[in-house]
Amino acid sequence: MSKNQSITILGVFVADTTYRADRSPRMGETILGNSFALGPGGKGSNQAVAAARIGGDVTIVTRLGDDAFADMAERTWQEAGVKSAARRDPANYTGAAYIFVEESSGDNAIIICPGAAGDISVADIETNAGLLRASKVFVTQLEQPLAAAERGLLMAKEAGVTTILNPAPAPKQPLNKSTLKLCDYITPNETETQEITGLPVVTVEEARTAANRLLEMGVGTAVITLGGQGALLHSRKVSVHVPAISAGKVVETTGAGDAFNGGLAVGLARGLDPIDAVKLGCATAGISVTRPGAAASMPGQFEVEALLVSV
Ligand code: RIB
């Protein structure tokens, strides 16, 4: 397989069950919500959909059960143009997520059960070695077992594929230096940066300090996402704060980080300057937050291009 602009994403699909309410219930309490939606989610799948919708050549490596949620996954990828390297495991279920969305802010709190994707293994990476090695960019997150992510990052790095680790959700155990060294890019949000570095991250300057720590820990470039403040791109050569790109009123932030990572991956796969790749990520996220849902909120290529020329 020859190298092209293709992107391989290792990650998880789950069905998102989203409850909008004025506030989260306390333990032992039942409250009335405002609305419910069932739709495609999972960080890896959302990132794949985001990247494909803006023109990326994307394949997802994952595991599904053999049930209605797995059919939802395949339908979602087909509609978005994501190629599937998913293995179906009839002995397990396709995962699901509980998402509470606060009505006033659109912010969320999530519990995810990855189901079959929780069994993604090193063997799944070996099975897809040809695909992965021929990619321009490899992306993974931490919803599936860490061993698979580490094998994917190592295989990609050895083959000269650009690697992106989106360390979400925040790792339970500290990430090894040997793992961080495999990351050309790491893309934590404020909370994840704090978990990994032990440093507070609220302001851009604090993000810069934490990004320096990430470089000391071994990563090539840190791209810290800062919600409404945009993102900080920080390497040994460059440190640039890219402000958020607003496309309207925030309706729901679920999947905003995934939209960003999808945009960043496409930008890097196209050979854009990293600053422009981060801007592509910010524009993709800027539109996604104006819509409900995770995968369902990912914008198309023309919308993102139109937003970028308007700023
Ligand atoms: O990043 C948002 C995603 O996180 C949701 O779609 C949910 O499924 C969880 O994986």
PDB file of C-alpha atoms and ligand atoms in Angstrom:
ATOM      1  CA  MET A   1       0.000   0.000   0.000  1.00  0.00           C
ATOM      2  CA  SER A   2       1.484   3.389  -0.932  1.00  0.00           C
ATOM      3  CA  LYS A   3       1.461   6.410   1.403  1.00  0.00           C
ATOM      4  CA  ASN A   4      -1.317   8.887   0.665  1.00  0.00           C
ATOM      5  CA  GLN A   5      -3.333  11.329   2.766  1.00  0.00           C
ATOM      6  CA  SER A   6      -5.243   8.612   4.568  1.00  0.00           C
ATOM      7  CA  ILE A   7      -6.093   8.680   8.252  1.00  0.00           C
ATOM      8  CA  THR A   8      -6.485   5.601  10.455  1.00  0.00           C
ATOM      9  CA  ILE A   9      -8.440   6.085  13.659  1.00  0.00           C
ATOM     10  CA  LEU A  10      -8.353   3.522  16.453  1.00  0.00           C
ATOM     11  CA  GLY A  11     -11.227   4.086  18.839  1.00  0.00           C
ATOM     12  CA  VAL A  12     -14.673   3.397  20.141  1.00  0.00           C
ATOM     13  CA  PHE A  13     -18.225   3.706  18.850  1.00  0.00           C
ATOM     14  CA  VAL A  14     -21.045   3.881  21.375  1.00  0.00           C
ATOM     15  CA  ALA A  15     -24.698   4.850  21.170  1.00  0.00           C
ATOM     16  CA  ASP A  16     -25.162   8.141  23.017  1.00  0.00           C
ATOM     17  CA  THR A  17     -28.282   8.444  25.161  1.00  0.00           C
ATOM     18  CA  THR A  18     -28.525  12.161  25.813  1.00  0.00           C
ATOM     19  CA  TYR A  19     -30.700  13.722  28.497  1.00  0.00           C
ATOM     20  CA  ARG A  20     -31.135  17.498  28.590  1.00  0.00           C
ATOM     21  CA  ALA A  21     -32.147  18.858  31.986  1.00  0.00           C
ATOM     22  CA  ASP A  22     -31.782  22.040  34.047  1.00  0.00           C
ATOM     23  CA  ARG A  23     -29.390  20.254  36.387  1.00  0.00           C
ATOM     24  CA  SER A  24     -27.973  16.821  37.182  1.00  0.00           C
ATOM     25  CA  PRO A  25     -29.957  14.725  39.715  1.00  0.00           C
ATOM     26  CA  ARG A  26     -28.463  14.188  43.167  1.00  0.00           C
ATOM     27  CA  MET A  27     -27.935  10.616  44.411  1.00  0.00           C
ATOM     28  CA  GLY A  28     -31.322   9.073  45.313  1.00  0.00           C
ATOM     29  CA  GLU A  29     -33.255  11.820  43.502  1.00  0.00           C
ATOM     30  CA  THR A  30     -35.394  11.661  40.341  1.00  0.00           C
ATOM     31  CA  ILE A  31     -35.915  14.808  38.301  1.00  0.00           C
ATOM     32  CA  LEU A  32     -37.873  15.551  35.142  1.00  0.00           C
ATOM     33  CA  GLY A  33     -35.693  16.182  32.108  1.00  0.00           C
ATOM     34  CA  ASN A  34     -36.458  18.443  29.141  1.00  0.00           C
ATOM     35  CA  SER A  35     -35.632  16.108  26.224  1.00  0.00           C
ATOM     36  CA  PHE A  36     -33.997  12.841  25.203  1.00  0.00           C
ATOM     37  CA  ALA A  37     -32.072  11.792  22.089  1.00  0.00           C
ATOM     38  CA  LEU A  38     -30.414   8.572  20.940  1.00  0.00           C
ATOM     39  CA  GLY A  39     -27.583   8.960  18.437  1.00  0.00           C
ATOM     40  CA  PRO A  40     -24.102   7.901  17.353  1.00  0.00           C
ATOM     41  CA  GLY A  41     -21.179   8.727  19.635  1.00  0.00           C
ATOM     42  CA  GLY A  42     -17.878   7.433  20.980  1.00  0.00           C
ATOM     43  CA  LYS A  43     -14.761   9.553  20.665  1.00  0.00           C
ATOM     44  CA  GLY A  44     -12.990   7.526  17.966  1.00  0.00           C
ATOM     45  CA  SER A  45     -16.105   7.243  15.844  1.00  0.00           C
ATOM     46  CA  ASN A  46     -16.958  10.943  16.282  1.00  0.00           C
ATOM     47  CA  GLN A  47     -13.441  11.894  15.214  1.00  0.00           C
ATOM     48  CA  ALA A  48     -13.690   9.621  12.177  1.00  0.00           C
ATOM     49  CA  VAL A  49     -17.040  11.139  11.172  1.00  0.00           C
ATOM     50  CA  ALA A  50     -15.717  14.687  11.692  1.00  0.00           C
ATOM     51  CA  ALA A  51     -12.650  14.004   9.537  1.00  0.00           C
ATOM     52  CA  ALA A  52     -14.563  12.236   6.761  1.00  0.00           C
ATOM     53  CA  ARG A  53     -17.285  14.916   6.574  1.00  0.00           C
ATOM     54  CA  ILE A  54     -14.646  17.555   5.816  1.00  0.00           C
ATOM     55  CA  GLY A  55     -13.063  15.442   3.095  1.00  0.00           C
ATOM     56  CA  GLY A  56     -10.627  13.143   4.931  1.00  0.00           C
ATOM     57  CA  ASP A  57      -9.902   9.620   3.701  1.00  0.00           C
ATOM     58  CA  VAL A  58     -10.638   7.833   6.986  1.00  0.00           C
ATOM     59  CA  THR A  59     -10.763   4.245   8.233  1.00  0.00           C
ATOM     60  CA  ILE A  60     -11.869   3.300  11.744  1.00  0.00           C
ATOM     61  CA  VAL A  61     -10.426   0.299  13.563  1.00  0.00           C
ATOM     62  CA  THR A  62     -12.705  -0.862  16.355  1.00  0.00           C
ATOM     63  CA  ARG A  63     -14.934  -3.633  17.707  1.00  0.00           C
ATOM     64  CA  LEU A  64     -18.730  -3.723  17.780  1.00  0.00           C
ATOM     65  CA  GLY A  65     -21.264  -6.178  19.127  1.00  0.00           C
ATOM     66  CA  ASP A  66     -23.739  -7.716  16.710  1.00  0.00           C
ATOM     67  CA  ASP A  67     -26.851  -5.728  17.530  1.00  0.00           C
ATOM     68  CA  ALA A  68     -28.941  -2.678  16.639  1.00  0.00           C
ATOM     69  CA  PHE A  69     -26.295  -0.226  17.957  1.00  0.00           C
ATOM     70  CA  ALA A  70     -23.683  -1.895  15.710  1.00  0.00           C
ATOM     71  CA  ASP A  71     -26.016  -1.319  12.762  1.00  0.00           C
ATOM     72  CA  MET A  72     -26.275   2.325  13.851  1.00  0.00           C
ATOM     73  CA  ALA A  73     -22.462   2.534  13.769  1.00  0.00           C
ATOM     74  CA  GLU A  74     -22.152   1.078  10.267  1.00  0.00           C
ATOM     75  CA  ARG A  75     -24.965   3.337   8.987  1.00  0.00           C
ATOM     76  CA  THR A  76     -23.317   6.410  10.519  1.00  0.00           C
ATOM     77  CA  TRP A  77     -19.952   5.632   8.921  1.00  0.00           C
ATOM     78  CA  GLN A  78     -21.509   4.851   5.546  1.00  0.00           C
ATOM     79  CA  GLU A  79     -23.369   8.178   5.519  1.00  0.00           C
ATOM     80  CA  ALA A  80     -20.236  10.109   6.512  1.00  0.00           C
ATOM     81  CA  GLY A  81     -17.913   8.226   4.140  1.00  0.00           C
ATOM     82  CA  VAL A  82     -15.854   6.528   6.872  1.00  0.00           C
ATOM     83  CA  LYS A  83     -14.365   3.155   5.863  1.00  0.00           C
ATOM     84  CA  SER A  84     -14.936   0.459   8.446  1.00  0.00           C
ATOM     85  CA  ALA A  85     -12.318  -1.971   9.725  1.00  0.00           C
ATOM     86  CA  ALA A  86     -14.644  -2.938  12.579  1.00  0.00           C
ATOM     87  CA  ARG A  87     -14.784  -6.472  13.876  1.00  0.00           C
ATOM     88  CA  ARG A  88     -18.161  -7.705  15.093  1.00  0.00           C
ATOM     89  CA  ASP A  89     -18.167  -9.745  18.290  1.00  0.00           C
ATOM     90  CA  PRO A  90     -21.518 -11.559  18.694  1.00  0.00           C
ATOM     91  CA  ALA A  91     -20.617 -12.518  22.273  1.00  0.00           C
ATOM     92  CA  ASN A  92     -20.574  -8.890  23.439  1.00  0.00           C
ATOM     93  CA  TYR A  93     -22.745  -5.773  23.164  1.00  0.00           C
ATOM     94  CA  THR A  94     -22.045  -2.514  21.349  1.00  0.00           C
ATOM     95  CA  GLY A  95     -21.313   0.167  23.933  1.00  0.00           C
ATOM     96  CA  ALA A  96     -23.487   3.027  25.113  1.00  0.00           C
ATOM     97  CA  ALA A  97     -23.003   6.340  26.875  1.00  0.00           C
ATOM     98  CA  TYR A  98     -25.166   8.277  29.334  1.00  0.00           C
ATOM     99  CA  ILE A  99     -24.849  11.997  28.595  1.00  0.00           C
ATOM    100  CA  PHE A 100     -26.317  14.686  30.817  1.00  0.00           C
ATOM    101  CA  VAL A 101     -26.478  18.046  29.018  1.00  0.00           C
ATOM    102  CA  GLU A 102     -27.070  21.110  31.172  1.00  0.00           C
ATOM    103  CA  GLU A 103     -29.792  23.142  29.447  1.00  0.00           C
ATOM    104  CA  SER A 104     -28.414  26.606  30.225  1.00  0.00           C
ATOM    105  CA  SER A 105     -24.799  26.062  29.089  1.00  0.00           C
ATOM    106  CA  GLY A 106     -24.899  23.070  26.720  1.00  0.00           C
ATOM    107  CA  ASP A 107     -22.073  21.529  28.791  1.00  0.00           C
ATOM    108  CA  ASN A 108     -22.121  17.813  29.540  1.00  0.00           C
ATOM    109  CA  ALA A 109     -21.176  15.035  31.950  1.00  0.00           C
ATOM    110  CA  ILE A 110     -20.712  11.537  30.527  1.00  0.00           C
ATOM    111  CA  ILE A 111     -20.537   7.887  31.583  1.00  0.00           C
ATOM    112  CA  ILE A 112     -19.404   5.511  28.839  1.00  0.00           C
ATOM    113  CA  CYS A 113     -19.514   1.697  28.767  1.00  0.00           C
ATOM    114  CA  PRO A 114     -17.469   0.634  25.716  1.00  0.00           C
ATOM    115  CA  GLY A 115     -18.926  -2.917  25.521  1.00  0.00           C
ATOM    116  CA  ALA A 116     -17.227  -4.925  22.747  1.00  0.00           C
ATOM    117  CA  ALA A 117     -14.773  -2.065  22.116  1.00  0.00           C
ATOM    118  CA  GLY A 118     -13.446  -2.628  25.634  1.00  0.00           C
ATOM    119  CA  ASP A 119     -11.884  -5.818  24.251  1.00  0.00           C
ATOM    120  CA  ILE A 120      -9.926  -4.097  21.456  1.00  0.00           C
ATOM    121  CA  SER A 121      -6.507  -5.713  21.659  1.00  0.00           C
ATOM    122  CA  VAL A 122      -2.985  -5.594  20.311  1.00  0.00           C
ATOM    123  CA  ALA A 123      -4.075  -8.358  17.906  1.00  0.00           C
ATOM    124  CA  ASP A 124      -6.585  -5.939  16.331  1.00  0.00           C
ATOM    125  CA  ILE A 125      -3.694  -3.593  15.575  1.00  0.00           C
ATOM    126  CA  GLU A 126      -1.604  -6.407  14.075  1.00  0.00           C
ATOM    127  CA  THR A 127      -4.559  -7.413  11.873  1.00  0.00           C
ATOM    128  CA  ASN A 128      -4.701  -3.869  10.487  1.00  0.00           C
ATOM    129  CA  ALA A 129      -0.942  -3.315  10.277  1.00  0.00           C
ATOM    130  CA  GLY A 130      -0.907  -2.795   6.484  1.00  0.00           C
ATOM    131  CA  LEU A 131      -3.620  -0.142   6.680  1.00  0.00           C
ATOM    132  CA  LEU A 132      -2.011   1.627   9.597  1.00  0.00           C
ATOM    133  CA  ARG A 133       1.519   1.679   8.162  1.00  0.00           C
ATOM    134  CA  ALA A 134       0.283   3.100   4.840  1.00  0.00           C
ATOM    135  CA  SER A 135      -1.549   6.003   6.546  1.00  0.00           C
ATOM    136  CA  LYS A 136      -0.403   9.587   6.690  1.00  0.00           C
ATOM    137  CA  VAL A 137      -1.915  10.135  10.138  1.00  0.00           C
ATOM    138  CA  PHE A 138      -2.842   7.776  12.988  1.00  0.00           C
ATOM    139  CA  VAL A 139      -5.216   8.967  15.716  1.00  0.00           C
ATOM    140  CA  THR A 140      -6.278   7.302  18.939  1.00  0.00           C
ATOM    141  CA  GLN A 141      -7.859   8.117  22.312  1.00  0.00           C
ATOM    142  CA  LEU A 142      -8.126   6.327  25.663  1.00  0.00           C
ATOM    143  CA  GLU A 143     -11.650   4.850  25.600  1.00  0.00           C
ATOM    144  CA  GLN A 144     -10.312   1.448  24.465  1.00  0.00           C
ATOM    145  CA  PRO A 145      -7.570  -0.471  26.321  1.00  0.00           C
ATOM    146  CA  LEU A 146      -4.289   1.424  26.572  1.00  0.00           C
ATOM    147  CA  ALA A 147      -2.237  -1.547  25.301  1.00  0.00           C
ATOM    148  CA  ALA A 148      -3.930  -1.311  21.896  1.00  0.00           C
ATOM    149  CA  ALA A 149      -3.398   2.449  21.719  1.00  0.00           C
ATOM    150  CA  GLU A 150       0.283   2.009  22.611  1.00  0.00           C
ATOM    151  CA  ARG A 151       0.794  -0.700  19.981  1.00  0.00           C
ATOM    152  CA  GLY A 152      -0.898   1.492  17.364  1.00  0.00           C
ATOM    153  CA  LEU A 153       1.240   4.505  18.271  1.00  0.00           C
ATOM    154  CA  LEU A 154       4.449   2.439  18.179  1.00  0.00           C
ATOM    155  CA  MET A 155       3.595   0.815  14.859  1.00  0.00           C
ATOM    156  CA  ALA A 156       2.674   4.172  13.340  1.00  0.00           C
ATOM    157  CA  LYS A 157       5.755   5.936  14.671  1.00  0.00           C
ATOM    158  CA  GLU A 158       8.090   3.225  13.348  1.00  0.00           C
ATOM    159  CA  ALA A 159       6.451   3.532   9.915  1.00  0.00           C
ATOM    160  CA  GLY A 160       6.848   7.334   9.805  1.00  0.00           C
ATOM    161  CA  VAL A 161       3.102   7.950  10.207  1.00  0.00           C
ATOM    162  CA  THR A 162       2.187  11.165  12.066  1.00  0.00           C
ATOM    163  CA  THR A 163       0.676  10.205  15.433  1.00  0.00           C
ATOM    164  CA  ILE A 164      -2.009  12.022  17.415  1.00  0.00           C
ATOM    165  CA  LEU A 165      -3.016  10.905  20.911  1.00  0.00           C
ATOM    166  CA  ASN A 166      -6.205  12.492  22.233  1.00  0.00           C
ATOM    167  CA  PRO A 167      -5.823  11.436  25.906  1.00  0.00           C
ATOM    168  CA  ALA A 168      -9.547  11.316  26.603  1.00  0.00           C
ATOM    169  CA  PRO A 169     -10.943  10.320  28.956  1.00  0.00           C
ATOM    170  CA  ALA A 170      -8.077  11.356  31.248  1.00  0.00           C
ATOM    171  CA  PRO A 171      -5.868   8.319  31.942  1.00  0.00           C
ATOM    172  CA  LYS A 172      -6.455   6.498  35.264  1.00  0.00           C
ATOM    173  CA  GLN A 173      -2.740   5.701  35.582  1.00  0.00           C
ATOM    174  CA  PRO A 174       0.030   8.151  34.632  1.00  0.00           C
ATOM    175  CA  LEU A 175       1.034   7.677  30.981  1.00  0.00           C
ATOM    176  CA  ASN A 176       4.531   6.223  30.571  1.00  0.00           C
ATOM    177  CA  LYS A 177       7.256   8.422  29.156  1.00  0.00           C
ATOM    178  CA  SER A 178       7.797   5.722  26.512  1.00  0.00           C
ATOM    179  CA  THR A 179       4.161   6.182  25.395  1.00  0.00           C
ATOM    180  CA  LEU A 180       4.351   9.972  25.368  1.00  0.00           C
ATOM    181  CA  LYS A 181       7.496   9.799  23.215  1.00  0.00           C
ATOM    182  CA  LEU A 182       5.433   8.060  20.534  1.00  0.00           C
ATOM    183  CA  CYS A 183       3.093  11.074  20.246  1.00  0.00           C
ATOM    184  CA  ASP A 184       3.929  13.570  17.524  1.00  0.00           C
ATOM    185  CA  TYR A 185       0.867  15.439  18.789  1.00  0.00           C
ATOM    186  CA  ILE A 186      -1.027  15.166  22.064  1.00  0.00           C
ATOM    187  CA  THR A 187      -4.409  16.923  22.264  1.00  0.00           C
ATOM    188  CA  PRO A 188      -5.695  17.088  25.854  1.00  0.00           C
ATOM    189  CA  ASN A 189      -8.327  19.556  27.069  1.00  0.00           C
ATOM    190  CA  GLU A 190      -7.754  21.593  30.236  1.00  0.00           C
ATOM    191  CA  THR A 191      -8.809  18.805  32.644  1.00  0.00           C
ATOM    192  CA  GLU A 192      -6.823  16.110  30.872  1.00  0.00           C
ATOM    193  CA  THR A 193      -3.744  18.368  30.777  1.00  0.00           C
ATOM    194  CA  GLN A 194      -4.090  18.923  34.498  1.00  0.00           C
ATOM    195  CA  GLU A 195      -4.414  15.157  35.136  1.00  0.00           C
ATOM    196  CA  ILE A 196      -1.337  14.354  33.031  1.00  0.00           C
ATOM    197  CA  THR A 197       0.970  17.181  34.150  1.00  0.00           C
ATOM    198  CA  GLY A 198      -0.352  17.917  37.653  1.00  0.00           C
ATOM    199  CA  LEU A 199      -0.426  21.620  36.695  1.00  0.00           C
ATOM    200  CA  PRO A 200      -3.520  23.861  36.761  1.00  0.00           C
ATOM    201  CA  VAL A 201      -4.838  24.958  33.355  1.00  0.00           C
ATOM    202  CA  VAL A 202      -7.351  27.778  33.182  1.00  0.00           C
ATOM    203  CA  THR A 203      -5.550  30.557  31.321  1.00  0.00           C
ATOM    204  CA  VAL A 204      -3.572  30.436  28.082  1.00  0.00           C
ATOM    205  CA  GLU A 205      -0.369  31.189  30.003  1.00  0.00           C
ATOM    206  CA  GLU A 206      -1.034  28.271  32.362  1.00  0.00           C
ATOM    207  CA  ALA A 207      -1.623  26.094  29.303  1.00  0.00           C
ATOM    208  CA  ARG A 208       1.760  27.184  27.937  1.00  0.00           C
ATOM    209  CA  THR A 209       3.481  26.178  31.184  1.00  0.00           C
ATOM    210  CA  ALA A 210       1.704  22.800  31.146  1.00  0.00           C
ATOM    211  CA  ALA A 211       2.540  22.354  27.460  1.00  0.00           C
ATOM    212  CA  ASN A 212       6.228  22.826  28.287  1.00  0.00           C
ATOM    213  CA  ARG A 213       5.849  20.089  30.879  1.00  0.00           C
ATOM    214  CA  LEU A 214       4.300  17.809  28.216  1.00  0.00           C
ATOM    215  CA  LEU A 215       7.310  18.435  25.963  1.00  0.00           C
ATOM    216  CA  GLU A 216       9.627  17.562  28.876  1.00  0.00           C
ATOM    217  CA  MET A 217       7.597  14.369  29.314  1.00  0.00           C
ATOM    218  CA  GLY A 218       8.428  13.396  25.717  1.00  0.00           C
ATOM    219  CA  VAL A 219       5.657  14.536  23.333  1.00  0.00           C
ATOM    220  CA  GLY A 220       6.555  16.215  20.047  1.00  0.00           C
ATOM    221  CA  THR A 221       3.896  18.937  20.018  1.00  0.00           C
ATOM    222  CA  ALA A 222       1.184  19.744  22.560  1.00  0.00           C
ATOM    223  CA  VAL A 223      -2.137  21.047  21.298  1.00  0.00           C
ATOM    224  CA  ILE A 224      -4.163  21.942  24.384  1.00  0.00           C
ATOM    225  CA  THR A 225      -7.830  22.616  23.696  1.00  0.00           C
ATOM    226  CA  LEU A 226      -9.270  25.386  25.850  1.00  0.00           C
ATOM    227  CA  GLY A 227     -13.010  25.369  25.118  1.00  0.00           C
ATOM    228  CA  GLY A 228     -14.219  28.910  24.441  1.00  0.00           C
ATOM    229  CA  GLN A 229     -10.622  30.162  24.497  1.00  0.00           C
ATOM    230  CA  GLY A 230      -9.601  28.071  21.456  1.00  0.00           C
ATOM    231  CA  ALA A 231      -6.400  26.032  21.462  1.00  0.00           C
ATOM    232  CA  LEU A 232      -2.699  26.384  22.185  1.00  0.00           C
ATOM    233  CA  LEU A 233      -0.222  24.848  19.721  1.00  0.00           C
ATOM    234  CA  HIS A 234       3.105  24.443  21.503  1.00  0.00           C
ATOM    235  CA  SER A 235       6.298  22.795  20.288  1.00  0.00           C
ATOM    236  CA  ARG A 236      10.016  23.456  20.626  1.00  0.00           C
ATOM    237  CA  LYS A 237       9.806  25.662  17.511  1.00  0.00           C
ATOM    238  CA  VAL A 238       6.510  27.472  17.884  1.00  0.00           C
ATOM    239  CA  SER A 239       3.950  28.500  20.516  1.00  0.00           C
ATOM    240  CA  VAL A 240       0.741  29.958  19.117  1.00  0.00           C
ATOM    241  CA  HIS A 241      -2.622  30.592  20.746  1.00  0.00           C
ATOM    242  CA  VAL A 242      -5.382  30.068  18.170  1.00  0.00           C
ATOM    243  CA  PRO A 243      -8.615  31.707  19.411  1.00  0.00           C
ATOM    244  CA  ALA A 244     -11.907  29.814  19.192  1.00  0.00           C
ATOM    245  CA  ILE A 245     -13.842  30.343  15.967  1.00  0.00           C
ATOM    246  CA  SER A 246     -17.483  31.025  16.737  1.00  0.00           C
ATOM    247  CA  ALA A 247     -20.214  29.971  14.344  1.00  0.00           C
ATOM    248  CA  GLY A 248     -23.154  30.995  16.550  1.00  0.00           C
ATOM    249  CA  LYS A 249     -24.872  30.189  19.850  1.00  0.00           C
ATOM    250  CA  VAL A 250     -23.579  27.151  21.751  1.00  0.00           C
ATOM    251  CA  VAL A 251     -26.293  24.470  21.890  1.00  0.00           C
ATOM    252  CA  GLU A 252     -24.282  21.418  23.019  1.00  0.00           C
ATOM    253  CA  THR A 253     -20.561  20.870  23.529  1.00  0.00           C
ATOM    254  CA  THR A 254     -20.654  17.034  23.316  1.00  0.00           C
ATOM    255  CA  GLY A 255     -18.162  15.972  20.650  1.00  0.00           C
ATOM    256  CA  ALA A 256     -16.511  19.405  20.331  1.00  0.00           C
ATOM    257  CA  GLY A 257     -13.102  17.918  21.174  1.00  0.00           C
ATOM    258  CA  ASP A 258     -13.724  15.155  18.645  1.00  0.00           C
ATOM    259  CA  ALA A 259     -14.626  17.708  15.964  1.00  0.00           C
ATOM    260  CA  PHE A 260     -11.355  19.490  16.759  1.00  0.00           C
ATOM    261  CA  ASN A 261      -9.293  16.293  16.517  1.00  0.00           C
ATOM    262  CA  GLY A 262     -10.976  15.310  13.239  1.00  0.00           C
ATOM    263  CA  GLY A 263     -10.173  18.717  11.755  1.00  0.00           C
ATOM    264  CA  LEU A 264      -6.587  18.650  13.040  1.00  0.00           C
ATOM    265  CA  ALA A 265      -6.040  15.162  11.585  1.00  0.00           C
ATOM    266  CA  VAL A 266      -7.338  16.207   8.154  1.00  0.00           C
ATOM    267  CA  GLY A 267      -5.175  19.333   8.185  1.00  0.00           C
ATOM    268  CA  LEU A 268      -2.040  17.334   9.030  1.00  0.00           C
ATOM    269  CA  ALA A 269      -2.917  14.625   6.487  1.00  0.00           C
ATOM    270  CA  ARG A 270      -3.202  17.331   3.816  1.00  0.00           C
ATOM    271  CA  GLY A 271       0.241  18.621   4.766  1.00  0.00           C
ATOM    272  CA  LEU A 272      -1.015  21.969   6.105  1.00  0.00           C
ATOM    273  CA  ASP A 273       1.154  24.019   8.418  1.00  0.00           C
ATOM    274  CA  PRO A 274       0.285  22.847  11.977  1.00  0.00           C
ATOM    275  CA  ILE A 275      -1.136  26.310  12.807  1.00  0.00           C
ATOM    276  CA  ASP A 276      -3.562  26.017   9.868  1.00  0.00           C
ATOM    277  CA  ALA A 277      -4.399  22.439  10.895  1.00  0.00           C
ATOM    278  CA  VAL A 278      -5.298  23.751  14.383  1.00  0.00           C
ATOM    279  CA  LYS A 279      -7.455  26.471  12.777  1.00  0.00           C
ATOM    280  CA  LEU A 280      -9.246  23.773  10.776  1.00  0.00           C
ATOM    281  CA  GLY A 281      -9.856  21.943  14.061  1.00  0.00           C
ATOM    282  CA  CYS A 282     -11.184  25.118  15.725  1.00  0.00           C
ATOM    283  CA  ALA A 283     -13.558  25.840  12.822  1.00  0.00           C
ATOM    284  CA  THR A 284     -14.867  22.260  12.803  1.00  0.00           C
ATOM    285  CA  ALA A 285     -15.469  22.424  16.566  1.00  0.00           C
ATOM    286  CA  GLY A 286     -16.930  25.941  16.312  1.00  0.00           C
ATOM    287  CA  ILE A 287     -19.719  24.685  14.063  1.00  0.00           C
ATOM    288  CA  SER A 288     -20.274  21.398  15.920  1.00  0.00           C
ATOM    289  CA  VAL A 289     -21.184  23.154  19.181  1.00  0.00           C
ATOM    290  CA  THR A 290     -24.021  25.057  17.488  1.00  0.00           C
ATOM    291  CA  ARG A 291     -25.858  21.737  16.945  1.00  0.00           C
ATOM    292  CA  PRO A 292     -27.163  18.957  19.182  1.00  0.00           C
ATOM    293  CA  GLY A 293     -25.596  15.513  19.259  1.00  0.00           C
ATOM    294  CA  ALA A 294     -22.036  14.239  18.829  1.00  0.00           C
ATOM    295  CA  ALA A 295     -21.465  12.618  15.406  1.00  0.00           C
ATOM    296  CA  ALA A 296     -24.687  14.265  14.214  1.00  0.00           C
ATOM    297  CA  SER A 297     -23.233  17.725  14.865  1.00  0.00           C
ATOM    298  CA  MET A 298     -20.177  17.358  12.618  1.00  0.00           C
ATOM    299  CA  PRO A 299     -20.138  19.915   9.792  1.00  0.00           C
ATOM    300  CA  GLY A 300     -19.443  19.376   6.088  1.00  0.00           C
ATOM    301  CA  GLN A 301     -16.388  20.596   4.177  1.00  0.00           C
ATOM    302  CA  PHE A 302     -18.055  23.626   2.541  1.00  0.00           C
ATOM    303  CA  GLU A 303     -19.452  24.935   5.819  1.00  0.00           C
ATOM    304  CA  VAL A 304     -16.025  24.751   7.456  1.00  0.00           C
ATOM    305  CA  GLU A 305     -14.306  26.393   4.493  1.00  0.00           C
ATOM    306  CA  ALA A 306     -16.928  29.162   4.457  1.00  0.00           C
ATOM    307  CA  LEU A 307     -16.398  29.796   8.193  1.00  0.00           C
ATOM    308  CA  LEU A 308     -12.618  29.914   7.781  1.00  0.00           C
ATOM    309  CA  VAL A 309     -12.749  32.526   5.011  1.00  0.00           C
ATOM    310  CA  SER A 310     -15.166  34.639   7.077  1.00  0.00           C
ATOM    311  CA  VAL A 311     -12.746  35.063  10.032  1.00  0.00           C
TER     312      VAL A 311
HETATM  313  O1  RIB B   1     -16.457  13.163  23.161  1.00  0.00           O
HETATM  314  C1  RIB B   1     -17.825  12.946  23.236  1.00  0.00           C
HETATM  315  C2  RIB B   1     -18.108  11.488  23.300  1.00  0.00           C
HETATM  316  O2  RIB B   1     -17.589  10.979  24.515  1.00  0.00           O
HETATM  317  C3  RIB B   1     -19.569  11.146  23.319  1.00  0.00           C
HETATM  318  O3  RIB B   1     -20.090  10.933  22.029  1.00  0.00           O
HETATM  319  C4  RIB B   1     -19.626   9.910  24.210  1.00  0.00           C
HETATM  320  O4  RIB B   1     -19.987   8.776  23.534  1.00  0.00           O
HETATM  321  C5  RIB B   1     -18.233   9.774  24.813  1.00  0.00           C
HETATM  322  O5  RIB B   1     -17.517   8.783  24.211  1.00  0.00           O
END
